[in-house]
Structures are given as structure tokens and as C-alpha cells.
PDB file of C-alpha atoms in Angstrom:
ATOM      1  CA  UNK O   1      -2.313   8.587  18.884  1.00  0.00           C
ATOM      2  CA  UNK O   2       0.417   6.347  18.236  1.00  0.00           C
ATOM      3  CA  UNK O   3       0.903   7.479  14.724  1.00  0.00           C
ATOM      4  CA  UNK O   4       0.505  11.522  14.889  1.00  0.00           C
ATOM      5  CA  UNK O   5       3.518  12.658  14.254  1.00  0.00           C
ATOM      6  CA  UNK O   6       4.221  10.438  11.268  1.00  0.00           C
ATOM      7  CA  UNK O   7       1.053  11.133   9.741  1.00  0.00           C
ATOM      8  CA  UNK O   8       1.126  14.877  10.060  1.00  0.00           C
ATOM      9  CA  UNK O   9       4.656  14.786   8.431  1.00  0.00           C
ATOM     10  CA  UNK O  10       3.286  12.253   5.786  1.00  0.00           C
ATOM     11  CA  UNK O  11       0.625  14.746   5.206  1.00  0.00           C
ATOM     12  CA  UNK O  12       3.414  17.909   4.986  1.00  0.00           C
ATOM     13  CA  UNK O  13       4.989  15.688   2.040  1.00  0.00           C
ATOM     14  CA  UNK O  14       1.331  14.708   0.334  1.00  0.00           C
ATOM     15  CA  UNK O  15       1.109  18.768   0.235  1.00  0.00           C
ATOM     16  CA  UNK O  16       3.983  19.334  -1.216  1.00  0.00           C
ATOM     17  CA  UNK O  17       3.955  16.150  -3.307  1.00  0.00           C
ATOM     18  CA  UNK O  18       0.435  17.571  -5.249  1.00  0.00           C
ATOM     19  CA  UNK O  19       1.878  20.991  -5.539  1.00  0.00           C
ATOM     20  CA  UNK O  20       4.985  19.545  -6.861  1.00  0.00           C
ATOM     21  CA  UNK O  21       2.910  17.305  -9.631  1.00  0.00           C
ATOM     22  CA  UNK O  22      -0.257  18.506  -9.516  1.00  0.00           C
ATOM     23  CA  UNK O  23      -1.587  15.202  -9.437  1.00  0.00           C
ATOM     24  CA  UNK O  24      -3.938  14.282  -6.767  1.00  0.00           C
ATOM     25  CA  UNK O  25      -3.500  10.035  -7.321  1.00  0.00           C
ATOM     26  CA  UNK O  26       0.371  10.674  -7.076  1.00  0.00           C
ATOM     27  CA  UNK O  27      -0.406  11.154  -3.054  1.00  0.00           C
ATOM     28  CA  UNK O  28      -3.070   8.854  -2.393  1.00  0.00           C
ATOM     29  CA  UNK O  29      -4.275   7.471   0.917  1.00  0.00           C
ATOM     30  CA  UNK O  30      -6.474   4.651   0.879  1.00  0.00           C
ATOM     31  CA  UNK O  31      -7.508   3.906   4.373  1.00  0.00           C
ATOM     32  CA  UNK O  32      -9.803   0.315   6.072  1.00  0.00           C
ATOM     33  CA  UNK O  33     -12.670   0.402   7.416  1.00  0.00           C
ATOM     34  CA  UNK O  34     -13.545  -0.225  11.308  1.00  0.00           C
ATOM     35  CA  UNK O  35     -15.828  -3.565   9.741  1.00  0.00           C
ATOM     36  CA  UNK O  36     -12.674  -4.781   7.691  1.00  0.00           C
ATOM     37  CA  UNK O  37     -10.629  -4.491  10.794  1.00  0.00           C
ATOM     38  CA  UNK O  38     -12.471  -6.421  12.796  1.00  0.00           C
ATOM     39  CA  UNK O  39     -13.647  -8.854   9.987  1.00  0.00           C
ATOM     40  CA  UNK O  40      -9.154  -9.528   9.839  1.00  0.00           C
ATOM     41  CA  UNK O  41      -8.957  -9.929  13.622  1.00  0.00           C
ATOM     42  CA  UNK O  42     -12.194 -12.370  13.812  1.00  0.00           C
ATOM     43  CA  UNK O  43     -10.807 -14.374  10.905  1.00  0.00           C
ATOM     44  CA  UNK O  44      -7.142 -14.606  12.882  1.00  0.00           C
ATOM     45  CA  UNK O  45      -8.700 -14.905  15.707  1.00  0.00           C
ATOM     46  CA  UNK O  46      -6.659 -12.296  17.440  1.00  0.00           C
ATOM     47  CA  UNK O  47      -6.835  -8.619  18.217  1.00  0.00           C
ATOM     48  CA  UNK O  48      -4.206  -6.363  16.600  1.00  0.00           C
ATOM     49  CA  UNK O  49      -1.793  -4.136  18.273  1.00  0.00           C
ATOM     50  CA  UNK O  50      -3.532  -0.070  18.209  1.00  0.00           C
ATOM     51  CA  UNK O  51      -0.231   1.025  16.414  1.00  0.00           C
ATOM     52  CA  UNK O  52      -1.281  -1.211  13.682  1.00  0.00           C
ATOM     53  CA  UNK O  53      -5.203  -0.263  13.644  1.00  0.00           C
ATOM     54  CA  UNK O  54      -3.835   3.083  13.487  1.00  0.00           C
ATOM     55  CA  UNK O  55      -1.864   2.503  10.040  1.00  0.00           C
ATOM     56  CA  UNK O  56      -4.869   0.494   8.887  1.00  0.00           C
ATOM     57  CA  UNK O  57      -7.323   3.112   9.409  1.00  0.00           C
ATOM     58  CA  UNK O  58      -5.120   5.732   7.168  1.00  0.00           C
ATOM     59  CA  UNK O  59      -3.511   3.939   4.589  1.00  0.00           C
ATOM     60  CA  UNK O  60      -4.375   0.103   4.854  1.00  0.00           C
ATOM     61  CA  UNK O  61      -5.494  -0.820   1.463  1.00  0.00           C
ATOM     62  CA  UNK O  62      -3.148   1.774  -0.060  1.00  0.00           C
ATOM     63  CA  UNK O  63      -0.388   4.487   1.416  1.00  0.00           C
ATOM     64  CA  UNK O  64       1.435   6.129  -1.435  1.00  0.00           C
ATOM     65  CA  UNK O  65       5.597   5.591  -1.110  1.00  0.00           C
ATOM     66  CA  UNK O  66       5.371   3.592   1.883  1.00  0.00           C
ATOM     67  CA  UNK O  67       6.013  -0.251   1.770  1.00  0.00           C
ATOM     68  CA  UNK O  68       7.174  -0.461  -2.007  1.00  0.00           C
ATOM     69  CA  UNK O  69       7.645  -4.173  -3.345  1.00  0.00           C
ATOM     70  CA  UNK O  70       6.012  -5.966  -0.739  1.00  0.00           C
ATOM     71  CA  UNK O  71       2.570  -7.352   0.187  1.00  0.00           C
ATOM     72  CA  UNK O  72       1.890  -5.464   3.026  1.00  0.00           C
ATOM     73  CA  UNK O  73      -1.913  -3.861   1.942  1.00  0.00           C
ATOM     74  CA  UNK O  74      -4.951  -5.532   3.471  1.00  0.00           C
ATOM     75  CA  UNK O  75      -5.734  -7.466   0.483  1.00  0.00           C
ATOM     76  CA  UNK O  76      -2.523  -9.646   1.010  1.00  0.00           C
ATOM     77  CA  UNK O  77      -2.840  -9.904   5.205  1.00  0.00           C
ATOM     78  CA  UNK O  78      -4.207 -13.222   5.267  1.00  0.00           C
ATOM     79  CA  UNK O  79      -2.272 -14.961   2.437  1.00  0.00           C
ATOM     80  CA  UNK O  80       1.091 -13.772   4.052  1.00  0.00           C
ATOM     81  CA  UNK O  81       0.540 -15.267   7.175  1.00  0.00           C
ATOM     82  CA  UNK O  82       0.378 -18.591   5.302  1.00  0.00           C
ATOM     83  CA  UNK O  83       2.952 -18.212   3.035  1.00  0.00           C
ATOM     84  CA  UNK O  84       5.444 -16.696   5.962  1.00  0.00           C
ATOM     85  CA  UNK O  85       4.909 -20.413   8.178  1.00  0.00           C
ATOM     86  CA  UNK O  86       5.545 -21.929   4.687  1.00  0.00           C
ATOM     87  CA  UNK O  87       8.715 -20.264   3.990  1.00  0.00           C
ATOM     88  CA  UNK O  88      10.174 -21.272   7.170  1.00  0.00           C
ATOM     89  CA  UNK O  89       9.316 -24.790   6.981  1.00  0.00           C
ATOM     90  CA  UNK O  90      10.703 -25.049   3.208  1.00  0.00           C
ATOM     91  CA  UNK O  91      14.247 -23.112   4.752  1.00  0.00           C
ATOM     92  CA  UNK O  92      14.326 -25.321   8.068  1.00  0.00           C
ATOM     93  CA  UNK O  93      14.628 -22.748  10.376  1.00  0.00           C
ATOM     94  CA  UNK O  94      14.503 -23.676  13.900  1.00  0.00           C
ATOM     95  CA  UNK O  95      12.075 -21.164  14.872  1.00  0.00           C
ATOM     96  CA  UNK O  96       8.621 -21.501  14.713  1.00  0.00           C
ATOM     97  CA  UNK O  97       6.263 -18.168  14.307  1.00  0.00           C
ATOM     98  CA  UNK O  98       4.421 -17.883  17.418  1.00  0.00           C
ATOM     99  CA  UNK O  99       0.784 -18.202  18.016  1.00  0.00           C
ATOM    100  CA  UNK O 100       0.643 -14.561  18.616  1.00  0.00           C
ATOM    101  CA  UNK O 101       2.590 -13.731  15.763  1.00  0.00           C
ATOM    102  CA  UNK O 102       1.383 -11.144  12.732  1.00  0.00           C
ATOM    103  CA  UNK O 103       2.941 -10.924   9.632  1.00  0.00           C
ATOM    104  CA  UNK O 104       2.804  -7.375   8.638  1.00  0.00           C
ATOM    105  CA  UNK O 105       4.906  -7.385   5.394  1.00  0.00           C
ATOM    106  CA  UNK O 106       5.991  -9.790   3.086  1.00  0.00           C
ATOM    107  CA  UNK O 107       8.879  -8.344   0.134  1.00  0.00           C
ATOM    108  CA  UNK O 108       7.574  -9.301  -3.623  1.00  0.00           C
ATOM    109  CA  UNK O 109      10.492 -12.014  -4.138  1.00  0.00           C
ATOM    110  CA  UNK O 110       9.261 -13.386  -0.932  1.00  0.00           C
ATOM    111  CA  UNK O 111      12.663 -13.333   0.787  1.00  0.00           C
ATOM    112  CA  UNK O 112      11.953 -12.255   3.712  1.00  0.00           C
ATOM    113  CA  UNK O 113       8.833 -10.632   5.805  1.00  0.00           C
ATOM    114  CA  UNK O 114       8.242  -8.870   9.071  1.00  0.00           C
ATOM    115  CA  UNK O 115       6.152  -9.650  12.186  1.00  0.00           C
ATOM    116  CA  UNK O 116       5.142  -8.273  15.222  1.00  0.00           C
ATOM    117  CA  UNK O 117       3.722 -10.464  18.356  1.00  0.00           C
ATOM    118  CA  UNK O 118       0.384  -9.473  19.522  1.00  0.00           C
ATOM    119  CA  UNK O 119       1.187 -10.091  23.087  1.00  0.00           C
ATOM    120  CA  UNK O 120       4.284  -7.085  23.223  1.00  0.00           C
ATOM    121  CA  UNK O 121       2.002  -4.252  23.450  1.00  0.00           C
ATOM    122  CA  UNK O 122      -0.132  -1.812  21.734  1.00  0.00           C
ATOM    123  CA  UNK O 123       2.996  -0.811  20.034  1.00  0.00           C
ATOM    124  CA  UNK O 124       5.033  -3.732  18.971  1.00  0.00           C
ATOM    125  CA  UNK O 125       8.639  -4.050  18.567  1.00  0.00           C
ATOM    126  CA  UNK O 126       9.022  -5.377  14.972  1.00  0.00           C
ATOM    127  CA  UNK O 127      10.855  -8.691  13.590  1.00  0.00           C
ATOM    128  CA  UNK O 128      12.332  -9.751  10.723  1.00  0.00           C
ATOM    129  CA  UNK O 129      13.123 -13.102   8.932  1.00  0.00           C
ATOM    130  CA  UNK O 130      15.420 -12.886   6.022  1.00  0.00           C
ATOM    131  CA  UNK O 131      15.968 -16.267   3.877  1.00  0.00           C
ATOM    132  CA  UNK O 132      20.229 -16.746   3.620  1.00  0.00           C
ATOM    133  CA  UNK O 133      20.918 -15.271   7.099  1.00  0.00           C
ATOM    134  CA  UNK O 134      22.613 -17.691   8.916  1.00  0.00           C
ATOM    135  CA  UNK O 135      21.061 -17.000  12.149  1.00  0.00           C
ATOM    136  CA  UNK O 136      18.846 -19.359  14.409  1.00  0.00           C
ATOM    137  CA  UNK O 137      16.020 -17.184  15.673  1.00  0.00           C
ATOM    138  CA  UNK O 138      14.395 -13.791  14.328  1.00  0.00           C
ATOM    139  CA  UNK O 139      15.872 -10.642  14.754  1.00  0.00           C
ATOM    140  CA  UNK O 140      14.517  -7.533  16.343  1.00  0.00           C
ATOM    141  CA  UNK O 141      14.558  -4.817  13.354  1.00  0.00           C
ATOM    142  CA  UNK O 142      12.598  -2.313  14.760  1.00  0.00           C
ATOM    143  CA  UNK O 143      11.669  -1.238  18.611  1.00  0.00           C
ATOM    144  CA  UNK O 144       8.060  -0.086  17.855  1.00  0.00           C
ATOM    145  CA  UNK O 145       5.560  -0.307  14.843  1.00  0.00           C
ATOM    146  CA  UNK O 146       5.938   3.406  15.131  1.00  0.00           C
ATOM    147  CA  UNK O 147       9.576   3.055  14.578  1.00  0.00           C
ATOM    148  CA  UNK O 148       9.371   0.915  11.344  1.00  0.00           C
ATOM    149  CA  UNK O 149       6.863   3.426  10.051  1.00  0.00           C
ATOM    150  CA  UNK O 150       8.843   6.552  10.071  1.00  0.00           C
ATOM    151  CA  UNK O 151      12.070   4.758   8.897  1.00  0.00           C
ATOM    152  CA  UNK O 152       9.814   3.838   5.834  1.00  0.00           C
ATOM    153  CA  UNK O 153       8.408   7.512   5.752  1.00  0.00           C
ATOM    154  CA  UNK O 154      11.600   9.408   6.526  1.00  0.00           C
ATOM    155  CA  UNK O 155      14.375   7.055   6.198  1.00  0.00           C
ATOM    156  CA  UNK O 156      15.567   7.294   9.376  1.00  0.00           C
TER     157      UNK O 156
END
């Protein structure tokens, strides 16, 4: 649906990435299940964005090369919304994460994380926070979930 293209292509590079190393694990897709999805959005209390469910449902617990150094797996979903609203009140910033806000991806040295809001669509433009920046509300990194996804596939 949302995610298609990106997956196809991902799946071009698993191909060649197994023929390359022989190594099956090297290329590994983990995906979530339908229950764990819906066990997330019941425990948040929200329902997430299709784009998202999308990514979930192939690679959620594990997507080999994509989203290196951060805590961005379903394992660590719940503890980064936490410490996300934590880092912002230790760092002051003005800006408050909305109600409808998801935090998506934290990095490892917990400098900065994404978000998208629930309530901009089935495929969310995509938000950053970056601790340092001198800036007084988040800034738009990304148009579309979509859009974040291929830069970290492709490097667009």
C-alpha cells in the first residue's frame, strides 16, 4: 500500500545482499504481529497511522540496515515515548509533545528522536527534536512516513 515500492526495492537488495554473503541472517526481516499492534495502540490509547502498521507488519521487531543506533524496534515503543517527554522537560524546550504525538525513533545517545502526530493522516509527515538546536518548536524532517523510510533505505 503505502510502503510497496520501498519494500519491493528493500527486497531487490535482501536478494542481492544473500547472494552477495550467502548468509540468510545478514538480510533478516522480523515483522509484528496484527495482536502486538493492537496490544501498542490499546496500551497508548491511540490508533497508529497505516504507513506505520505497514512498517510494523514487515520489519517491526527487526529490519536489517534500516534505523541503525536507535530504539526504534517494537520492544523500545513504549519506553521512548516516556523518555522523549522526559528529555524535553530536562532541556526546557517550550514545546510540549502533543497528545497525538508518536515517537517513532529514539538515537542510542538519546539526542534526539522523531515523531509523527496521529491526527496528520494515514501517512504522517515526520518531526524531529534534536537536543543543542537552538530552535523553539520541532521541525518538519520528513513530508511522509514513506519519505523517512526510503531516505533510510536508499539515502535519498
Amino acid at each position: 500500500m503505502y510502503l510497496d515500492q520501498l519494500k519491493s526495492r528493500a527486497k531487490e537488495l535482501e536478494d542481492l545482499y544473500l547472494c552477495k554473503d550467502n548468509l540468510a541472517h545478514n538480510a533478516r526481516l522480523i515483522p509484528c504481529t496484527e495482536e502486538e499492534i493492537e496490544t501498542l495502540e490499546s496500551r497508548l490509547q491511540l490508533s497508529l497511522p497505516d504507513a506505520y502498521k505497514e512498517f510494523l507488519l514487515w520489519g517491526g521487531h527487526w529490519a536489517r540496515g534500516l534505523m541503525r543506533d536507535s530504539y526504534s524496534f517494537f520492544n523500545s515503543l513504549l519506553n521512548i515515548q516516556e523518555v522523549a517527554v522526559e528529555l524535553l522537560e530536562e532541556n526546557q524546550f517550550p514545546e510540549p509533545l502533543s497528545p497525538d504525538a508518536f515517537v517513532f525513533y529514539m538515537h542510542l545517545s538519546g539526542l534526539f528522536f522523531m515523531f509523527f502526530k496521529i491526527s496528520e493522516g494515514n501517512n504522517p509527515p515526520i518531526y524531529i527534536y534534536e537536543e543543542g538546536e537552538t530552535l523553539l518548536t520541532f521541525k518538519k524532517e520528513y513530508l511522509s512516513y514513506s519519505d523517512f523510510l526510503a531516505d533510510e533505505l536508499f539515502g535519498n
